[in-house]
Each structure stands twice: as structure tokens, then as C-alpha cells.
Short mmCIF file of N, CA and C in Angstrom, two decimals:
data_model
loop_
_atom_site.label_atom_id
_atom_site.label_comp_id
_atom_site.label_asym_id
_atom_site.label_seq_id
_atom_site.Cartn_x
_atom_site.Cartn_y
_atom_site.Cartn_z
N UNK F 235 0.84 -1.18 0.00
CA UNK F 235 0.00 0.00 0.00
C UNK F 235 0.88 1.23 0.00
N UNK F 236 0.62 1.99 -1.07
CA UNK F 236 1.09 3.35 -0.76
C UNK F 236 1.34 4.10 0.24
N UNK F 237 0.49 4.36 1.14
CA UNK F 237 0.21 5.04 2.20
C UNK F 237 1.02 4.20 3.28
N UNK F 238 1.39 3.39 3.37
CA UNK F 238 2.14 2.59 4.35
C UNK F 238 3.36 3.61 5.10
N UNK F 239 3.96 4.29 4.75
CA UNK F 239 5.25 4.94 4.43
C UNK F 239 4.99 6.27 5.52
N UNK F 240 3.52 7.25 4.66
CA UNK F 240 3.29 8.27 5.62
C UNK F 240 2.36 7.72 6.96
N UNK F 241 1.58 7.11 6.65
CA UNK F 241 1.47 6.13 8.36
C UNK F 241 2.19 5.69 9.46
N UNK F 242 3.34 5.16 8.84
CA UNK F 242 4.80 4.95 9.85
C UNK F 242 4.95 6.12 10.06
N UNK F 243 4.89 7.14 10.01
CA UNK F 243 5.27 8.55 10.02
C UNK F 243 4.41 9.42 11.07
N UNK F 244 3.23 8.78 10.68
CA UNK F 244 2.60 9.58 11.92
C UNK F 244 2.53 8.59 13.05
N UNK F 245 3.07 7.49 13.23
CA UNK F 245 2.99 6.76 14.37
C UNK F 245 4.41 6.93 15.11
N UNK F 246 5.95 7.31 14.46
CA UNK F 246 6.40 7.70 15.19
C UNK F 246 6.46 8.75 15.59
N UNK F 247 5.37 10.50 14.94
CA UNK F 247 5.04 11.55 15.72
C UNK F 247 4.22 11.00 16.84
N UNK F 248 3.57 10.36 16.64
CA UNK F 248 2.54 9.99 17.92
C UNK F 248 3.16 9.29 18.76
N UNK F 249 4.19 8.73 19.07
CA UNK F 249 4.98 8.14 19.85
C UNK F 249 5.24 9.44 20.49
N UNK F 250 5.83 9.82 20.03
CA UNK F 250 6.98 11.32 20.47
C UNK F 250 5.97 12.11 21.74
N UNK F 251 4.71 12.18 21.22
CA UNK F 251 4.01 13.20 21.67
C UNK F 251 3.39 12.32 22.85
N UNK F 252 3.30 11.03 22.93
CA UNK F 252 2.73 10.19 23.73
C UNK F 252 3.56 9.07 24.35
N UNK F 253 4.95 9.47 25.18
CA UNK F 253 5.88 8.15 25.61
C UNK F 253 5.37 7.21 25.73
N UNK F 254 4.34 7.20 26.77
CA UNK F 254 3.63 5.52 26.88
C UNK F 254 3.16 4.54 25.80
N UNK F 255 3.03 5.46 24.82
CA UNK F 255 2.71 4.19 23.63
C UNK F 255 3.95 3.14 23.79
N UNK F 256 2.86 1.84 23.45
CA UNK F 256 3.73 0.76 23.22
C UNK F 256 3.47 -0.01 21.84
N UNK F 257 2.92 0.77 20.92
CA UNK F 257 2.15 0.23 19.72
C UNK F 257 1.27 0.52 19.18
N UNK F 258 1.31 0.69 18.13
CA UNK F 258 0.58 1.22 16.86
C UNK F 258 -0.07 0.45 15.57
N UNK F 259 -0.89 0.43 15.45
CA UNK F 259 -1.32 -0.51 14.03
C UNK F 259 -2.95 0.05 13.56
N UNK F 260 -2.53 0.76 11.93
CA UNK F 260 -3.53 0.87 11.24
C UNK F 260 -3.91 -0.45 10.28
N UNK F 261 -5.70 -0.74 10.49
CA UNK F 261 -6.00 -1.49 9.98
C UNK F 261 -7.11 -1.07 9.35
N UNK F 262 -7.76 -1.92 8.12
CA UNK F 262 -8.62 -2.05 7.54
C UNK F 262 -9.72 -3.14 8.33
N UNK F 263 -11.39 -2.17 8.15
CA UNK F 263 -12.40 -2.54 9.23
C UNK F 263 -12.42 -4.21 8.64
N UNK F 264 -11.84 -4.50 7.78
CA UNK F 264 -12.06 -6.15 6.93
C UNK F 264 -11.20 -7.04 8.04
N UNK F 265 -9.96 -6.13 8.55
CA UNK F 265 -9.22 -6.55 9.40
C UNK F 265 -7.71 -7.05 9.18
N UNK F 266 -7.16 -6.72 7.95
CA UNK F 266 -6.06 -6.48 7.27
C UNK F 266 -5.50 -5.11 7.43
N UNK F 267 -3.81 -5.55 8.17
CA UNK F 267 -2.63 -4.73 8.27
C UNK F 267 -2.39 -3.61 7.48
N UNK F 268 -2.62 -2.20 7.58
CA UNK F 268 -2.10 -1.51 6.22
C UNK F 268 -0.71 -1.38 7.36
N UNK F 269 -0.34 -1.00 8.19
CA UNK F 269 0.93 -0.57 8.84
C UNK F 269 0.68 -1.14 10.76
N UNK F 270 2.28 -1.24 10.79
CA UNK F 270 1.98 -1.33 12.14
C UNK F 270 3.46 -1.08 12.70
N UNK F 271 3.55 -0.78 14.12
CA UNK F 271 4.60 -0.94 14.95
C UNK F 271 3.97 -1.32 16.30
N UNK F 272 4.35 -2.74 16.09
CA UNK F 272 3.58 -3.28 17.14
C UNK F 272 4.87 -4.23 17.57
N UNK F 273 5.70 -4.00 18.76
CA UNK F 273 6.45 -4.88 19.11
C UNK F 273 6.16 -5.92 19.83
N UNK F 274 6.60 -7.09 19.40
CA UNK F 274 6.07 -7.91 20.82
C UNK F 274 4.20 -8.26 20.63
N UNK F 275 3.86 -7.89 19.30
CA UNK F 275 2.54 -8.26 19.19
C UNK F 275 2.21 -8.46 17.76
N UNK F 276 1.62 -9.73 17.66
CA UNK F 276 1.82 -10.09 16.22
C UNK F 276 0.81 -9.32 15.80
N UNK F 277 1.17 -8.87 14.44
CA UNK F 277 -0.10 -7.50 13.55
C UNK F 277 -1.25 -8.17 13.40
N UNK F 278 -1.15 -9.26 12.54
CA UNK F 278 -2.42 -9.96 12.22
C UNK F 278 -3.02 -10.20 12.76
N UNK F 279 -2.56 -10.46 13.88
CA UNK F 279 -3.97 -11.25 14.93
C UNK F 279 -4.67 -9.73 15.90
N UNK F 280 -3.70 -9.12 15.93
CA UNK F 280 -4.18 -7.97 16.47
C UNK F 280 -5.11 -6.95 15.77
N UNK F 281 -4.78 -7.13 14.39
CA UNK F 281 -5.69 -6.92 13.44
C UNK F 281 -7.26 -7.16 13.58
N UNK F 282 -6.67 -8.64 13.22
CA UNK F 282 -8.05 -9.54 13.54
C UNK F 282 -8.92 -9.14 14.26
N UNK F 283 -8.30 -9.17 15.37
CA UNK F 283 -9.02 -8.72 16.82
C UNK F 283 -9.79 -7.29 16.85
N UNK F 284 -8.78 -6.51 16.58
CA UNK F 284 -9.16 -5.72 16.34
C UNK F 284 -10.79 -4.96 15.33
N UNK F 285 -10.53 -5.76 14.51
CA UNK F 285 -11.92 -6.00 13.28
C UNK F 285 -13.42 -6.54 14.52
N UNK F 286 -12.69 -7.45 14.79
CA UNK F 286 -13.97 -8.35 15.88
C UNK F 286 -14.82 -7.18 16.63
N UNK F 287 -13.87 -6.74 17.69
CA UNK F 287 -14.03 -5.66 18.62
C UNK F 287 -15.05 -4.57 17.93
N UNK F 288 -14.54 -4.11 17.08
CA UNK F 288 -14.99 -3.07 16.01
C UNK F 288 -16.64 -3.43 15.48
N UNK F 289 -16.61 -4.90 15.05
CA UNK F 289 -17.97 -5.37 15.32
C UNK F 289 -19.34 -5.27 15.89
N UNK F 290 -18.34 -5.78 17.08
CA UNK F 290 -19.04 -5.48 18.41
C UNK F 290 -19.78 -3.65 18.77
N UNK F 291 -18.70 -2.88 18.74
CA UNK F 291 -18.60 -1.70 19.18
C UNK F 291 -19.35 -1.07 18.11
N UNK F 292 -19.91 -1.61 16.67
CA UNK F 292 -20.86 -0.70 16.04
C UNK F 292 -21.96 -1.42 16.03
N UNK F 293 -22.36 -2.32 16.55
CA UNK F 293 -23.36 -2.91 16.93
C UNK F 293 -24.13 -2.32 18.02
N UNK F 294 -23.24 -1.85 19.13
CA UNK F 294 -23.93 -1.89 20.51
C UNK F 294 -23.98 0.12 20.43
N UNK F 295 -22.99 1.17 19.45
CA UNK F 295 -23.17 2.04 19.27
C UNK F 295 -24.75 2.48 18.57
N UNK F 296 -24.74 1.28 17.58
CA UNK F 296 -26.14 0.96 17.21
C UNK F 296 -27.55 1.15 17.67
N UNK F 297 -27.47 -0.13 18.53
CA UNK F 297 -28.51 -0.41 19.30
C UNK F 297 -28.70 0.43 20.47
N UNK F 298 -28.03 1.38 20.84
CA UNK F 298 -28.26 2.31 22.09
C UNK F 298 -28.57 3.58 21.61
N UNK F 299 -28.42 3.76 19.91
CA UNK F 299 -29.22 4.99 19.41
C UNK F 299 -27.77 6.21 19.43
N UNK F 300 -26.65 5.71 19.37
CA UNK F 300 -25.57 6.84 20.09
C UNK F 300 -25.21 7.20 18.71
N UNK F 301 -25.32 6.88 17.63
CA UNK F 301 -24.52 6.88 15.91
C UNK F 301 -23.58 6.15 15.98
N UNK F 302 -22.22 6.65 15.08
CA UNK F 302 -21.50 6.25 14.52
C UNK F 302 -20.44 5.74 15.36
N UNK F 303 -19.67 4.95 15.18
CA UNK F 303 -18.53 4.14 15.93
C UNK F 303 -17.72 5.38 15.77
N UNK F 304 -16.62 6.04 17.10
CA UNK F 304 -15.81 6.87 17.12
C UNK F 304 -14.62 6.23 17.90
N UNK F 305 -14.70 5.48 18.84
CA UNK F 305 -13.30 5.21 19.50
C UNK F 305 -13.78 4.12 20.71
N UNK F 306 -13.16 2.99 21.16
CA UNK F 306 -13.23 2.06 21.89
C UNK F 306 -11.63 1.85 22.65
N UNK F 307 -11.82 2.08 24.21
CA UNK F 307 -11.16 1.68 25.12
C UNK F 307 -11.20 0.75 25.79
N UNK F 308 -10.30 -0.18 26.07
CA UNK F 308 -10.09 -1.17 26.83
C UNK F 308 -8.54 -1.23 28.02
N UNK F 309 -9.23 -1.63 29.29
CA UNK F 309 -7.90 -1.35 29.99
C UNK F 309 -7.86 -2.71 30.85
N UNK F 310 -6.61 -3.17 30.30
CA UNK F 310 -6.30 -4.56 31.04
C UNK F 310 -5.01 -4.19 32.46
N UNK F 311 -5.23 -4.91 33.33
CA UNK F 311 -3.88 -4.80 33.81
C UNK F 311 -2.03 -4.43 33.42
N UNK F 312 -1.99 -4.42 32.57
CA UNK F 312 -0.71 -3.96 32.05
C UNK F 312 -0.87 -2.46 31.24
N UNK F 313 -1.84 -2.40 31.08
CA UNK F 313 -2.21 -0.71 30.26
C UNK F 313 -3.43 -1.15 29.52
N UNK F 314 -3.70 -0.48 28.19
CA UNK F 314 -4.61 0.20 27.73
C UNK F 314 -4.32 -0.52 26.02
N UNK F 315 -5.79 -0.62 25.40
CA UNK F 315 -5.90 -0.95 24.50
C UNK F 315 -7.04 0.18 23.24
N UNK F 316 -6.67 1.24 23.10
CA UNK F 316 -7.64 2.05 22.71
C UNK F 316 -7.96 1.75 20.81
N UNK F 317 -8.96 1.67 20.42
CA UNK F 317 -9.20 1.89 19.18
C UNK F 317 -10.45 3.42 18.40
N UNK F 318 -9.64 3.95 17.35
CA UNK F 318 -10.25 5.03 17.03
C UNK F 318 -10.69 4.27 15.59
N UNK F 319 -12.06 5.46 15.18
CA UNK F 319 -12.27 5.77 13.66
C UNK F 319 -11.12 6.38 12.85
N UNK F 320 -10.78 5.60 11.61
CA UNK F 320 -9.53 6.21 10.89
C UNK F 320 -10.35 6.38 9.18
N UNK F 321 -11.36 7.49 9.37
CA UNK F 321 -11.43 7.64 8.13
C UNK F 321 -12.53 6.62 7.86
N UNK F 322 -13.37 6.37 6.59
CA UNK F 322 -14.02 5.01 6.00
C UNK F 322 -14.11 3.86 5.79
N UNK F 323 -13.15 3.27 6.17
CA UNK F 323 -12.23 2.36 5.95
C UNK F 323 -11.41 1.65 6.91
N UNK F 324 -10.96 2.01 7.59
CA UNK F 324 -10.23 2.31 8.59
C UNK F 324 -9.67 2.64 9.82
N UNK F 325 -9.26 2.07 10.73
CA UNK F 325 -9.50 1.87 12.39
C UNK F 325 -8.14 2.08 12.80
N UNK F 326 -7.61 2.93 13.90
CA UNK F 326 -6.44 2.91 14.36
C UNK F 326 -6.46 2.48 15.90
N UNK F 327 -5.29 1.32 16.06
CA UNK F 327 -5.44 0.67 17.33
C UNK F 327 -4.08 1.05 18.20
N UNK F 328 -4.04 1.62 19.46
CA UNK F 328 -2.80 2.46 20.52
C UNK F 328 -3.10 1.11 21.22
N UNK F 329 -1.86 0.46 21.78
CA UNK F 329 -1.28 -0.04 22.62
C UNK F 329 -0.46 1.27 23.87
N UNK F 330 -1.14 1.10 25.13
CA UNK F 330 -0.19 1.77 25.75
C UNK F 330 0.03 1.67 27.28
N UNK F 331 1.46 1.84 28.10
CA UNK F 331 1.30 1.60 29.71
C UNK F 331 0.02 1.97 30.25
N UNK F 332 0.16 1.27 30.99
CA UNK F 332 -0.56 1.85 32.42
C UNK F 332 -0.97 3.03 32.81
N UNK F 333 0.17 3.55 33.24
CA UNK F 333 0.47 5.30 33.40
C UNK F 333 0.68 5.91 32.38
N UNK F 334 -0.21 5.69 31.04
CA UNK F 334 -0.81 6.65 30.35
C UNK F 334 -1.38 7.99 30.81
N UNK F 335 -1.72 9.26 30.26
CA UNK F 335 -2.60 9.90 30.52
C UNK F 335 -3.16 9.93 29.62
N UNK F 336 -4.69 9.00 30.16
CA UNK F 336 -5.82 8.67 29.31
C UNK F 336 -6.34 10.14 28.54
N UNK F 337 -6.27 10.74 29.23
CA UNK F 337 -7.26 11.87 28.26
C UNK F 337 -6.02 12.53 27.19
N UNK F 338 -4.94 12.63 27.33
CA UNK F 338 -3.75 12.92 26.15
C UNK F 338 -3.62 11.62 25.40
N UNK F 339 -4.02 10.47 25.83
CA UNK F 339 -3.96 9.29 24.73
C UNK F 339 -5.39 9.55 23.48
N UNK F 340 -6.55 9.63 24.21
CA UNK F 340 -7.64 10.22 23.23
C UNK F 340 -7.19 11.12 22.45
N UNK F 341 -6.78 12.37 22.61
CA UNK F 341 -6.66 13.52 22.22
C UNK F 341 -5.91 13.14 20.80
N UNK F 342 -4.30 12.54 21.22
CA UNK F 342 -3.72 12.09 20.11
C UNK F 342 -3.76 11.15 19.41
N UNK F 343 -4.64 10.03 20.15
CA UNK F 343 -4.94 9.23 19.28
C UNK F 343 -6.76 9.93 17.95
N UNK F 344 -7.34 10.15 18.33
CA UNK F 344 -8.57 11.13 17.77
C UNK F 344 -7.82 11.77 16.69
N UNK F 345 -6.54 12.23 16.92
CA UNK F 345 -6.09 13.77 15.78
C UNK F 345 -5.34 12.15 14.62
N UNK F 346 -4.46 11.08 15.28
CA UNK F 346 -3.83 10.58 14.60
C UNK F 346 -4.58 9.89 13.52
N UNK F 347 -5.75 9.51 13.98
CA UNK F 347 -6.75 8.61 13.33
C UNK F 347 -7.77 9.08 12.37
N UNK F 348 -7.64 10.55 12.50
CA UNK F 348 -7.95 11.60 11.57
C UNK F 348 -7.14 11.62 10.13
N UNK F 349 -5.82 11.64 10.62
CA UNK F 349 -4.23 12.03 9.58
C UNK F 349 -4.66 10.80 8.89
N UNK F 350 -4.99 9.93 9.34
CA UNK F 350 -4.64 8.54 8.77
C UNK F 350 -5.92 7.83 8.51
N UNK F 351 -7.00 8.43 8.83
CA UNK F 351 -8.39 7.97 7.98
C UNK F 351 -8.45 9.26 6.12
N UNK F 352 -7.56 10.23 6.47
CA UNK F 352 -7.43 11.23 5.44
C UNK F 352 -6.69 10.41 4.24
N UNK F 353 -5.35 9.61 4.74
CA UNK F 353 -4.66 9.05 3.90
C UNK F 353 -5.04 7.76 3.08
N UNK F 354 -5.72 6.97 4.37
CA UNK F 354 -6.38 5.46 3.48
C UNK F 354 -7.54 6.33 2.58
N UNK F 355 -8.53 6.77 2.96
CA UNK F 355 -9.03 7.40 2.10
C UNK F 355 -8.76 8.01 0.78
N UNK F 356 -7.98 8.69 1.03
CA UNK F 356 -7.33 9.29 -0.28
C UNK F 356 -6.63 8.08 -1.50
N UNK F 357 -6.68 6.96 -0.72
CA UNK F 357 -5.56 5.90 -1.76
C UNK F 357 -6.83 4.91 -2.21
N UNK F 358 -7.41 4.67 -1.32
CA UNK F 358 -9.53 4.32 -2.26
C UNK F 358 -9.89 5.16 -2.86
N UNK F 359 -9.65 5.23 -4.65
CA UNK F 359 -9.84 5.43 -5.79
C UNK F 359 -10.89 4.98 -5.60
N UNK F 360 -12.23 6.01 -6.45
CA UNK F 360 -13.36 5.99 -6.88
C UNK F 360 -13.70 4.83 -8.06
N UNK F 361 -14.69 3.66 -8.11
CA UNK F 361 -14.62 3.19 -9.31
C UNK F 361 -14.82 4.71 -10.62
N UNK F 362 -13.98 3.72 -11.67
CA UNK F 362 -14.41 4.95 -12.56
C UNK F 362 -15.52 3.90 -13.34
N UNK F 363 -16.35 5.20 -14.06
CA UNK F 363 -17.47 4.27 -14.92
C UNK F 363 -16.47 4.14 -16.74
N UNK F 364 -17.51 3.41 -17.51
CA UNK F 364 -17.01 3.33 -18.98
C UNK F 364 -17.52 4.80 -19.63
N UNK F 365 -16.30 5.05 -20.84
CA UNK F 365 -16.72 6.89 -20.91
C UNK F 365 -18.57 6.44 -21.87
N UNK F 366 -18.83 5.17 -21.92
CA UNK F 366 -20.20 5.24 -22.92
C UNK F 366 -20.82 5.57 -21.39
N UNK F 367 -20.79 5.38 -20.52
CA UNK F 367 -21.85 5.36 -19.53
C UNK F 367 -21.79 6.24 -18.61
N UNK F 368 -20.70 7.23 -18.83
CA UNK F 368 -20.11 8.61 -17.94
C UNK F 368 -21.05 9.49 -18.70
N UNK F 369 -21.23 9.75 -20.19
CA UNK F 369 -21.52 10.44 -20.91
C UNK F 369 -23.70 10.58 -20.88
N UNK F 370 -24.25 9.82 -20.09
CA UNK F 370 -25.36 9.72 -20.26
C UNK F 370 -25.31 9.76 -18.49
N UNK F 371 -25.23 10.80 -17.38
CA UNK F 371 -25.24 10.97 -16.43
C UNK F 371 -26.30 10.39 -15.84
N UNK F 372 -26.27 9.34 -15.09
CA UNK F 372 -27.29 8.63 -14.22
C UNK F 372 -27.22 9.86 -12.85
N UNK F 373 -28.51 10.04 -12.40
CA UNK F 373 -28.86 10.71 -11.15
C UNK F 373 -28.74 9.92 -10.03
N UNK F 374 -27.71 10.30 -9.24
CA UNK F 374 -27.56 9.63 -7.54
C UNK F 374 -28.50 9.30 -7.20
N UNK F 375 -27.97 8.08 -7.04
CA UNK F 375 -28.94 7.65 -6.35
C UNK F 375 -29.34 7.51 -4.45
N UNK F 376 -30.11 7.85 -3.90
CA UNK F 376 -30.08 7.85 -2.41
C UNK F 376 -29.62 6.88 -1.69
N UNK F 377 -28.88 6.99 -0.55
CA UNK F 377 -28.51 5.84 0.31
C UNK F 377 -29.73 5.61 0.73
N UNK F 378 -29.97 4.35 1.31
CA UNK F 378 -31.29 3.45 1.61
C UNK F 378 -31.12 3.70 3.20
N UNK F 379 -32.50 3.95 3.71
CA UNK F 379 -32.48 4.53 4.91
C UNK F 379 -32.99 3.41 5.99
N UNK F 380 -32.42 3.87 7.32
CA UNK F 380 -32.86 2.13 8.21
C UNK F 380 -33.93 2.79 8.72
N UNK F 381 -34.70 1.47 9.02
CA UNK F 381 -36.22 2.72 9.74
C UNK F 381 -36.48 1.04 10.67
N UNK F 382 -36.72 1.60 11.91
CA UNK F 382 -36.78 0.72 13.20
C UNK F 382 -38.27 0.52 13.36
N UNK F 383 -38.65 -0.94 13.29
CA UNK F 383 -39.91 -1.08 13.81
C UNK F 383 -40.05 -1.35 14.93
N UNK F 384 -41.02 -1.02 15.38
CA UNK F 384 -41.60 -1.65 16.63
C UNK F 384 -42.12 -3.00 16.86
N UNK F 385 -41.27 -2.92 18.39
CA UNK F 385 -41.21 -4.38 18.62
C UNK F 385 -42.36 -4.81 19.24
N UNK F 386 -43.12 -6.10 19.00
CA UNK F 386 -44.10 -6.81 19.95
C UNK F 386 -44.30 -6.71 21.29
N UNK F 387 -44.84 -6.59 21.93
CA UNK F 387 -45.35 -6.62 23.32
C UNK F 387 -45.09 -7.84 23.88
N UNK F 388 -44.37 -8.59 24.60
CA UNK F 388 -44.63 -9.99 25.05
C UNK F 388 -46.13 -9.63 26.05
N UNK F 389 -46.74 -11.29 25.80
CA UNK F 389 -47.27 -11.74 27.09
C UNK F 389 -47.73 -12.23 27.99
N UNK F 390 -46.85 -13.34 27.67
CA UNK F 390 -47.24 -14.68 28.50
C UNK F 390 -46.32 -14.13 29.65
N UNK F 391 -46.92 -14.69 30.73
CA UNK F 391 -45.64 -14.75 31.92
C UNK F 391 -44.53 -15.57 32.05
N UNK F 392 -43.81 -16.30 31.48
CA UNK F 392 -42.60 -16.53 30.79
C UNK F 392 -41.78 -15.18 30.84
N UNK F 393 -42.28 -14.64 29.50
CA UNK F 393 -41.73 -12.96 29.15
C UNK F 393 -41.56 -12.52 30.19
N UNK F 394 -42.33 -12.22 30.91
CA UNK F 394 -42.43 -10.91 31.84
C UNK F 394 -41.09 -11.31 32.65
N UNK F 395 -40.77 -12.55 32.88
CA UNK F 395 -40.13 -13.16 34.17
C UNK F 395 -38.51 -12.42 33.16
N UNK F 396 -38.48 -12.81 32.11
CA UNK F 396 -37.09 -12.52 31.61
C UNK F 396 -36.59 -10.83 31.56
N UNK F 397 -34.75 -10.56 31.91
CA UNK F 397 -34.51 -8.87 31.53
C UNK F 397 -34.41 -9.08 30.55
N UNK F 398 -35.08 -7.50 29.97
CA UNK F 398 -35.13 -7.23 27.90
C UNK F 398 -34.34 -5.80 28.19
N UNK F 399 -33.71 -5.94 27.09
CA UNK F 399 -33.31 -4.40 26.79
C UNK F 399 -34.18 -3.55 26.47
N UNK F 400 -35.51 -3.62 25.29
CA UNK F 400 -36.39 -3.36 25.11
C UNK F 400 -37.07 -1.97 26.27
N UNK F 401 -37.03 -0.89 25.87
CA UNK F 401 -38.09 0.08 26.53
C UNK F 401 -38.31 1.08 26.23
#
């Protein structure tokens, strides 16, 4: 990938600006490596993982009515596992200590994942059409809109006995 090159680039500014990082890796939401500096942690699987998580986290951004997936934290005993939006495409995942300062890890991770949702973006080329079919301009067409129905009432007492998210 093209972009591989200025990505390494902003991950060792973001180092600089953030000592505690211990790792860096831009991925594609499919869950494929575009770059990483991830020591001590294999890309792919972190990738992987990463994709999974991402799953999850626009699912449940989803279902709670909040919009769009923007950034997912996780903090294990050894430090911090943060993932941002990088653009369309694209997810940036910080490895970092412990004694992070969480709110300067957002900050730079948010601006980095910006730089670098700008760049994968920019390297996803538009299909082009054939010039017979450029030349007879088809009208955009609308994105297809989600529209939430309403859910059933349980009511047997069964139901009632079970917790629903539902309310």
C-alpha cells in the first residue's frame, strides 16, 4: 500500500508526543494490516481482533441509538488498548502503559486517526465508470435509509419473568 510509508510517520510523531505508547497498528475494518509498529505483538492477529471488537462496538453504538462508531477503550492490567475511527475504511489501534494519561492518549490518538483515515481514504480510488456510460449521467442515487420497527409486546408470563433491553 502506498500510504504505508506516511502512516509509519505519523505513528512515530505519535509516539513522540505520547511516551507511553507501546504500539501502533492501522488497519482495515475487513481486518487487514495496512501498517503497524507493534512490538512484541503479532499485527495480524491484532488486526483480527481488532476488526472483531470493532464489530461489536458498532453494533452496541447501534442499538443504544448513540450513531457512529468513534473510539473504543479497553484497559487490562498492564495498560490500555484504545481503538479510534480512521477515516471510511479504517481503524487505528494504541497499545499503551498503564500510566498513560488517558485523556492525552484520546486527544492524540482522535487527531492521529484523523491524519490517517485522510490518507487510506485518499488511496480508495473511486470506481471509474465506462466513458459510454459517464456520458449519459445517471442521477444519484439515495442511500437506503434504516427505519426501526416496533417491537411486539410480550405476554405470557414466561416474558415478563425474563430482563429485555427493550423500553
Amino acid at each position: 500500500m502506498a500510504a504505508e510509508a506516511p502512516i509509519l510517520d505519523e505513528f512515530r510523531r505519535l509516539r513522540a508526543r505520547v511516551p507511553q505508547l507501546t504500539g501502533a497498528l492501522a488497519a482495515g475494518v475487513d481486518g487487514l494490516v495496512l501498517a503497524h509498529d507493534t512490538p512484541g505483538v503479532e499485527p495480524d492477529g491484532l488486526a483480527a481482533l481488532t476488526a472483531a471488537a470493532l464489530g461489536v462496538a458498532v453494533r452496541v453504538t447501534d442499538a443504544t441509538g448513540r450513531g457512529d462508531f468513534r473510539e473504543l477503550l479497553m484497559r487490562g492490567t498492564a495498560g490500555y488498548v484504545a481503538t479510534y475511527a480512521a477515516g471510511r475504511t479504517a481503524v487505528l489501534t494504541l497499545l499503551a502503559q498503564d500510566g498513560v494519561n488517558v485523556g492525552r492518549l484520546h486527544l492524540e490518538g482522535r487527531r492521529a486517526g484523523a491524519r490517517i483515515g485522510e490518507l487510506v481514504d485518499a488511496q480508495a480510488a473511486p470506481v471509474r465508470r465506462s466513458p459510454a456510460k459517464s456520458a449519459a449521467k445517471e442521477p444519484a442515487k439515495p442511500m437506503p435509509t434504516r427505519t426501526r420497527n416496533a417491537r411486539a409486546v410480550r405476554t405470557n408470563a414466561n416474558a415478563n419473568a425474563r430482563t429485555t433491553t427493550e423500553g
